[in-house]
XYZ file of C-alpha atoms in Angstrom:
84
model
C 3.724 6.823 15.362
C 1.372 4.905 13.311
C 0.718 7.289 10.367
C -2.689 8.306 11.430
C -2.216 9.485 14.955
C 0.765 11.757 15.225
C -0.483 13.285 18.556
C -2.643 12.125 21.416
C -6.116 12.368 20.180
C -9.304 13.014 22.320
C -11.359 9.841 22.715
C -15.084 9.723 22.207
C -17.452 6.995 22.911
C -19.090 5.208 19.824
C -21.842 2.844 19.579
C -21.021 -0.359 17.507
C -23.238 -3.389 17.499
C -21.070 -6.696 17.552
C -21.990 -10.198 18.062
C -22.074 -10.736 21.911
C -20.177 -14.122 21.675
C -17.343 -12.637 19.476
C -16.819 -9.685 21.826
C -16.747 -12.031 24.746
C -14.085 -14.235 23.026
C -12.139 -11.176 21.922
C -12.189 -9.826 25.460
C -10.670 -12.969 26.677
C -7.690 -12.693 24.192
C -6.953 -9.120 24.923
C -6.554 -7.050 27.985
C -8.149 -3.786 26.511
C -10.527 -4.434 23.635
C -11.029 -0.787 22.999
C -7.139 -0.462 22.346
C -7.116 -3.490 20.204
C -9.999 -2.272 18.020
C -8.455 1.109 17.856
C -5.103 -0.416 16.546
C -6.958 -2.573 14.028
C -8.965 0.245 12.827
C -5.809 2.432 12.465
C -4.096 -0.072 10.512
C -7.169 -0.512 8.262
C -7.511 3.216 7.731
C -3.693 3.590 6.949
C -3.812 0.961 4.397
C -6.821 2.211 2.684
C -5.225 5.624 2.475
C -2.228 4.116 1.048
C -4.291 2.238 -1.475
C -6.219 5.297 -2.473
C -2.933 7.416 -2.897
C -1.475 4.419 -4.842
C -4.535 4.565 -7.235
C -4.330 8.202 -7.608
C -0.598 8.108 -8.467
C -1.556 5.504 -11.203
C -4.279 7.535 -12.556
C -2.169 10.448 -12.551
C 0.559 8.607 -14.626
C -2.191 7.174 -17.088
C -3.387 10.842 -17.577
C 0.078 12.151 -18.131
C 0.801 9.388 -20.582
C -2.430 10.089 -22.629
C -1.831 13.844 -22.613
C 1.881 13.153 -23.856
C 0.405 10.956 -26.573
C -2.199 13.616 -27.544
C 0.516 16.219 -27.720
C 2.625 14.198 -29.984
C 0.059 12.294 -32.205
C -3.065 14.126 -31.659
C -6.476 12.976 -30.440
C -8.057 9.699 -31.677
C -11.326 11.853 -32.290
C -9.525 14.300 -34.683
C -9.675 11.626 -37.442
C -13.521 11.986 -37.350
C -13.740 15.777 -37.107
C -13.505 16.141 -40.813
C -16.487 13.811 -41.337
C -18.825 16.195 -39.515
């Protein structure tokens, strides 16, 4: 499927305030505005989750690199401990 909805989900009504003219124009371009909005929202959520996961992977890599550096060379703060 699309990554978010692996099974048919129960639908629920939501209140969203949108520009009336924009809604009218969008309705003239699509047969089912609700389906179109749901598809766009699904795409948005999927991309945001991918971006978040990628940021998390990058952060994990940076943490691992710093931990490795610290294990080999010690902490930068260690040079100041003798001054306390």
